[in-house]
mmCIF file of C-alpha atoms and ligand atoms in Angstrom:
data_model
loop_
_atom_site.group_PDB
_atom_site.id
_atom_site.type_symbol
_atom_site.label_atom_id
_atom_site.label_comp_id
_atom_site.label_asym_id
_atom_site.label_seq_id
_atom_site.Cartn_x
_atom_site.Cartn_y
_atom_site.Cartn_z
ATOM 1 C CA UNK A 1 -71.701 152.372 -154.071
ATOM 2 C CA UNK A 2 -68.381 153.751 -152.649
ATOM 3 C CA UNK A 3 -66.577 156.429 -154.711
ATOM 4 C CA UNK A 4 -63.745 154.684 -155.197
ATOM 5 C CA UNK A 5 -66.417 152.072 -157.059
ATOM 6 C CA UNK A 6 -67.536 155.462 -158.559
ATOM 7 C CA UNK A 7 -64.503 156.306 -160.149
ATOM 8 C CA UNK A 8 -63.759 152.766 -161.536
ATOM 9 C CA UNK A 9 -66.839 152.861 -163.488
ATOM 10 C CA UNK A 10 -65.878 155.896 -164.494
ATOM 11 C CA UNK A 11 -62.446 154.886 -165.787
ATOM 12 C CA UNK A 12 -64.011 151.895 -167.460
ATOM 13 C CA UNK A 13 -66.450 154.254 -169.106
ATOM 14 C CA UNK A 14 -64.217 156.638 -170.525
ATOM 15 C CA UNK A 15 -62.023 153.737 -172.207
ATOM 16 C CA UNK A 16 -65.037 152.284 -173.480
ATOM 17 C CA UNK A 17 -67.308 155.310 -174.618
ATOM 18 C CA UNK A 18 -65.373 158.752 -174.626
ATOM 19 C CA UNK A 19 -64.719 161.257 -172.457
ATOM 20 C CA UNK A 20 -68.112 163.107 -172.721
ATOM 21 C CA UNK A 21 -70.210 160.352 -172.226
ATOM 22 C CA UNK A 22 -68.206 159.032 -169.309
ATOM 23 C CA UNK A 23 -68.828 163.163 -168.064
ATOM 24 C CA UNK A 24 -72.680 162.513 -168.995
ATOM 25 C CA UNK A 25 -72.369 158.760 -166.629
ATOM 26 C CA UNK A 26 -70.663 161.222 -164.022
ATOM 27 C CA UNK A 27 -73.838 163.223 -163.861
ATOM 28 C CA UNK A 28 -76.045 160.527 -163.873
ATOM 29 C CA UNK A 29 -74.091 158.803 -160.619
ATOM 30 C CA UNK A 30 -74.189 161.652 -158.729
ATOM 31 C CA UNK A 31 -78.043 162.200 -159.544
ATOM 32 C CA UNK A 32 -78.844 158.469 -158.576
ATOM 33 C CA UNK A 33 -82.440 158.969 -159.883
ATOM 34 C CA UNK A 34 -84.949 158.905 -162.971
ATOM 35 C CA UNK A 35 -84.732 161.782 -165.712
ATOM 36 C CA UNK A 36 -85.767 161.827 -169.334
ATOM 37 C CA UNK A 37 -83.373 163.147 -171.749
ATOM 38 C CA UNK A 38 -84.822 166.254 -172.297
ATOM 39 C CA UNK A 39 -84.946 166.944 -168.294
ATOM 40 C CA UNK A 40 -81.177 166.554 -168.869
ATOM 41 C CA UNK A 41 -80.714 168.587 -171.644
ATOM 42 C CA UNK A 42 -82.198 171.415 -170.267
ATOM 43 C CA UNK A 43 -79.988 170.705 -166.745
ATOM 44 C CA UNK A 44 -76.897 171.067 -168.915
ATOM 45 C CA UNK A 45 -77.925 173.297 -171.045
ATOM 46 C CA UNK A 46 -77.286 171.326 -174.164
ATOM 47 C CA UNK A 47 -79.513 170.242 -177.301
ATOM 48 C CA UNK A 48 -81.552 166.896 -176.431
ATOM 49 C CA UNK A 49 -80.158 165.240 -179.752
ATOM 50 C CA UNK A 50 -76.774 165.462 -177.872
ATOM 51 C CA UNK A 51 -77.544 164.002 -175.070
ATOM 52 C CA UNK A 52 -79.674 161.227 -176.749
ATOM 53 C CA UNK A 53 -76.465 160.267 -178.658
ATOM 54 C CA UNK A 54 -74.509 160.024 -175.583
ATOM 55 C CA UNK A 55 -76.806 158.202 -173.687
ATOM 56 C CA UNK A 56 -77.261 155.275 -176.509
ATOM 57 C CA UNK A 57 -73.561 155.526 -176.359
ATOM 58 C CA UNK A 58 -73.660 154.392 -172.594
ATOM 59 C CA UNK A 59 -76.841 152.333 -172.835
ATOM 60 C CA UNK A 60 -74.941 149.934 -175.758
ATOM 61 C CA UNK A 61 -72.132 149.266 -173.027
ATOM 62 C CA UNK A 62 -74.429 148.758 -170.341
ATOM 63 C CA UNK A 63 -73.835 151.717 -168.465
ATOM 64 C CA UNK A 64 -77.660 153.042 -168.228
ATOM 65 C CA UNK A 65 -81.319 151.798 -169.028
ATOM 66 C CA UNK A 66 -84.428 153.330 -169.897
ATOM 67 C CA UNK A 67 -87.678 152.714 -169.644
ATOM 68 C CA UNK A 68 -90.384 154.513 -171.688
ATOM 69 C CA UNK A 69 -93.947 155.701 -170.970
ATOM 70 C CA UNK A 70 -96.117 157.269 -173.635
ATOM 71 C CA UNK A 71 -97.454 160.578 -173.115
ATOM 72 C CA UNK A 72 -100.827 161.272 -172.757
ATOM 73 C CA UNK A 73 -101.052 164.432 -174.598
ATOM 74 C CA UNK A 74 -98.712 164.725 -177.583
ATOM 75 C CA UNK A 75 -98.879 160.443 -177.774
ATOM 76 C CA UNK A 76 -95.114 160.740 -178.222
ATOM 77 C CA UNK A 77 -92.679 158.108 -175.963
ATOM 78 C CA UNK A 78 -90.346 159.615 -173.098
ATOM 79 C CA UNK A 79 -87.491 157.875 -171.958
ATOM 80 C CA UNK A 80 -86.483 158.088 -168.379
ATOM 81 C CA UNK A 81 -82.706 156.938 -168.450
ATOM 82 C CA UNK A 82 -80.816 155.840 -164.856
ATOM 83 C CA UNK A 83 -77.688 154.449 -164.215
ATOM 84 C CA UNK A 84 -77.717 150.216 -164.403
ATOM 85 C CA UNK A 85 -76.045 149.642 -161.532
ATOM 86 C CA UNK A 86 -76.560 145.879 -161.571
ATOM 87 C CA UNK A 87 -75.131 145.566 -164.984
ATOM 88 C CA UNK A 88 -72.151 147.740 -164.337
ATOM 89 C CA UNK A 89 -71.833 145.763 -160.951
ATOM 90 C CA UNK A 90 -71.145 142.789 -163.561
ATOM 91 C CA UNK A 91 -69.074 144.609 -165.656
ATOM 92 C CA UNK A 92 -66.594 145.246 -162.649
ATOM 93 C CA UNK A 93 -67.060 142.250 -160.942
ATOM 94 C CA UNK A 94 -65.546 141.051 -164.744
ATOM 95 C CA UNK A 95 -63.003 143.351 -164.869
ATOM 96 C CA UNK A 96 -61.695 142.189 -161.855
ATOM 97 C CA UNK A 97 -61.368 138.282 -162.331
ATOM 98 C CA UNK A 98 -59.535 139.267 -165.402
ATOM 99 C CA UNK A 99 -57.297 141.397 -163.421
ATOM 100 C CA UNK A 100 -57.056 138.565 -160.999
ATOM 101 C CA UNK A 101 -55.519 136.026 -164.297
ATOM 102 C CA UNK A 102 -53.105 138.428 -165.151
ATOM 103 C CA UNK A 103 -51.528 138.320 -161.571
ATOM 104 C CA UNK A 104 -51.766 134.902 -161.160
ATOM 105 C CA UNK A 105 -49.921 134.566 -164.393
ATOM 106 C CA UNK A 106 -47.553 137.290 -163.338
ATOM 107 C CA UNK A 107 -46.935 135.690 -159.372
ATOM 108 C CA UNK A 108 -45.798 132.480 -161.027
ATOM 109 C CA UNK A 109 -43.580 134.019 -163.088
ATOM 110 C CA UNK A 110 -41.936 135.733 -160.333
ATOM 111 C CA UNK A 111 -42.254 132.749 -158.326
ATOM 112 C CA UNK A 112 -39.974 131.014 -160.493
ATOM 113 C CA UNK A 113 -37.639 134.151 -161.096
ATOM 114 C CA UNK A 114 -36.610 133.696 -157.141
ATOM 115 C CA UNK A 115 -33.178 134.152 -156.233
ATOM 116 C CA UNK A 116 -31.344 134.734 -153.023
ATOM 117 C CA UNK A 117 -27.765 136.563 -153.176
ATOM 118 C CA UNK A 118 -25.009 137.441 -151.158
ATOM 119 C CA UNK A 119 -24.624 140.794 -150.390
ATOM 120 C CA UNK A 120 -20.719 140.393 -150.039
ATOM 121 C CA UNK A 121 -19.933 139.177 -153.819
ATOM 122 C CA UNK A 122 -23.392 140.112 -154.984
ATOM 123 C CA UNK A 123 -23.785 136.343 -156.912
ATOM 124 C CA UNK A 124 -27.511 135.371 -157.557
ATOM 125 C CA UNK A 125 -28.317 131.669 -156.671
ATOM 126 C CA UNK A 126 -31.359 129.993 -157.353
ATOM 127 C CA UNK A 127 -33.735 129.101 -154.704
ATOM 128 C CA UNK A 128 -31.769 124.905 -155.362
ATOM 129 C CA UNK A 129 -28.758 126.584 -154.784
ATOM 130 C CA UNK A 130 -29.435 128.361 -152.032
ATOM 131 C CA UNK A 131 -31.186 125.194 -149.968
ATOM 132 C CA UNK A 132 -28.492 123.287 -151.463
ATOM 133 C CA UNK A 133 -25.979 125.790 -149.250
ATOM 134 C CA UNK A 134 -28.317 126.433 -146.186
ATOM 135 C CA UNK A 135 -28.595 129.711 -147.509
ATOM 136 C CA UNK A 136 -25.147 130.987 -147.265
ATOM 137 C CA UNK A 137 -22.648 131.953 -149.588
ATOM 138 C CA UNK A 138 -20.600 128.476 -150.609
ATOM 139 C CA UNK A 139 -17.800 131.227 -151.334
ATOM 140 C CA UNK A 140 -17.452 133.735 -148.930
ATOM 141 C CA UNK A 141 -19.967 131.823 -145.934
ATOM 142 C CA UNK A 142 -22.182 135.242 -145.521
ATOM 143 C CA UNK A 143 -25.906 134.600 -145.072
ATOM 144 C CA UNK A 144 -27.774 134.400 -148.471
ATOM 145 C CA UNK A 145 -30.111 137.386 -148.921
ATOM 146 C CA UNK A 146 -33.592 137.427 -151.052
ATOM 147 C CA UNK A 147 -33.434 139.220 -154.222
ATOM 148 C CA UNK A 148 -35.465 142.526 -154.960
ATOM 149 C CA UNK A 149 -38.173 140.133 -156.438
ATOM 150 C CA UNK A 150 -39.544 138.475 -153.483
ATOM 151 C CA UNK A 151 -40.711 142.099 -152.420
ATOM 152 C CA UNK A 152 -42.493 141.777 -155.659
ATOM 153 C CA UNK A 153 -44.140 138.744 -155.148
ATOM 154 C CA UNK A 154 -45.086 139.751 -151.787
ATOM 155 C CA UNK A 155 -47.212 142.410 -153.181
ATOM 156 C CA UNK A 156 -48.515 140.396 -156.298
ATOM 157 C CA UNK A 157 -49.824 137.579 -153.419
ATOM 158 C CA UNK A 158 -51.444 140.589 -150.920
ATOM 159 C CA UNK A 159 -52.881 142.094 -154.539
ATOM 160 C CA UNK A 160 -54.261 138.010 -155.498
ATOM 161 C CA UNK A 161 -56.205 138.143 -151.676
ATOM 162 C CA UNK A 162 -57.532 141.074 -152.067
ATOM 163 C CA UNK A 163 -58.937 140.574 -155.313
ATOM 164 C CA UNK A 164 -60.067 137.251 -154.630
ATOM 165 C CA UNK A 165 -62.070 138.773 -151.357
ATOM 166 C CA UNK A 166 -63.886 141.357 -153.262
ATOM 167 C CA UNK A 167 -64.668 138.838 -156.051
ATOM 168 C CA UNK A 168 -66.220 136.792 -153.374
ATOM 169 C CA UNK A 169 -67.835 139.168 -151.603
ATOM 170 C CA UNK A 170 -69.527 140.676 -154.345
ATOM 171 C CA UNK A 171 -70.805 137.386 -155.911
ATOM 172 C CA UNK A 172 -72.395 136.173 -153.165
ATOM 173 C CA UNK A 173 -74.070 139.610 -152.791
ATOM 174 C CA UNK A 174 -75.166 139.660 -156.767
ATOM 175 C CA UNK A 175 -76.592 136.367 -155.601
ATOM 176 C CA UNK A 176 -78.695 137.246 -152.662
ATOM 177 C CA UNK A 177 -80.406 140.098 -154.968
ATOM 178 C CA UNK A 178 -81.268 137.990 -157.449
ATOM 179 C CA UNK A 179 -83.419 136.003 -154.650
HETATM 180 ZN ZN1 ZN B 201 -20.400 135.399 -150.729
#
């Protein structure tokens, strides 16, 4: 995963769990491997009961997953904790078609706020008007100009295909590791 995937999770954890267990995820994405939760304890010099808290914190939202052995000597369970990567994967991957909705929503609003002026009387006309006039001024004659919102539709739409790419992309490669 890239770091700029890195620090998405990261944002989304910190919404959704706290600062310090987002800082305990942090940890755990850099380390990219197996460790129980005393292991980490000791590594950041912290009691185990505090880390245990914060990692049921993240393992309730998804963010990690353990798997437990029993020990042969004391009989007693230990939990090696890792990050999930494919549920977080899932998480984003959600988190971005929502994102997606909101734009679409947004791009159609602006697509009906568009207006053309003219620059010499600075009169908004709506895009009838302006076909209606071949795009110039019915006053003054001076080409009709597009109003500060098409720039922001033009970056809604590039936003819409980006988002839409990534979605894409990363479904079909959730699919081919699920075969
Ligand atoms: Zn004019």
């Amino acid at each position: 995963m890239s770091e700029k995937t890195d620090a998405l999770i990261l944002e989304l954890a910190k919404e959704l769990v706290g600062e310090d267990a987002a800082d305990l995820l942090k940890y755990l994405l850099k380390k990219r491997s197996e460790i129980t939760d005393e292991e980490l304890a000791k590594e950041l010099n912290v009691k185990p009961n505090e880390v245990r808290k914060k990692l049921y914190l993240l393992s309730e939202q998804g963010f990690v997953t353990s798997r437990k052995t029993k020990d042969k000597d004391s009989s007693l369970f230990i939990y090696y904790w890792r990050v999930n990567l494919d549920q977080i994967n899932d998480v984003l991957l959600n988190r971005k078609r929502m994102i997606l909705d909101k734009l679409k929503i947004r791009y159609e609003q602006e697509k009906d706020s568009l207006f053309y002026f003219c620059p010499q009387d600075n009169i908004k006309y709506n895009m009838d008007e302006a076909l209606e006039n071949e795009f110039k001024c019915p006053k003054c004659g001076s080409p009709l100009q597009y109003y500060e919102s098409e720039k922001a539709r033009q970056f809604l739409e590039q936003k819409i295909k980006q988002l839409e790419e990534e979605i894409e992309k990363e479904t079909k490669r959730g699919k081919n590791n699920n075969n």
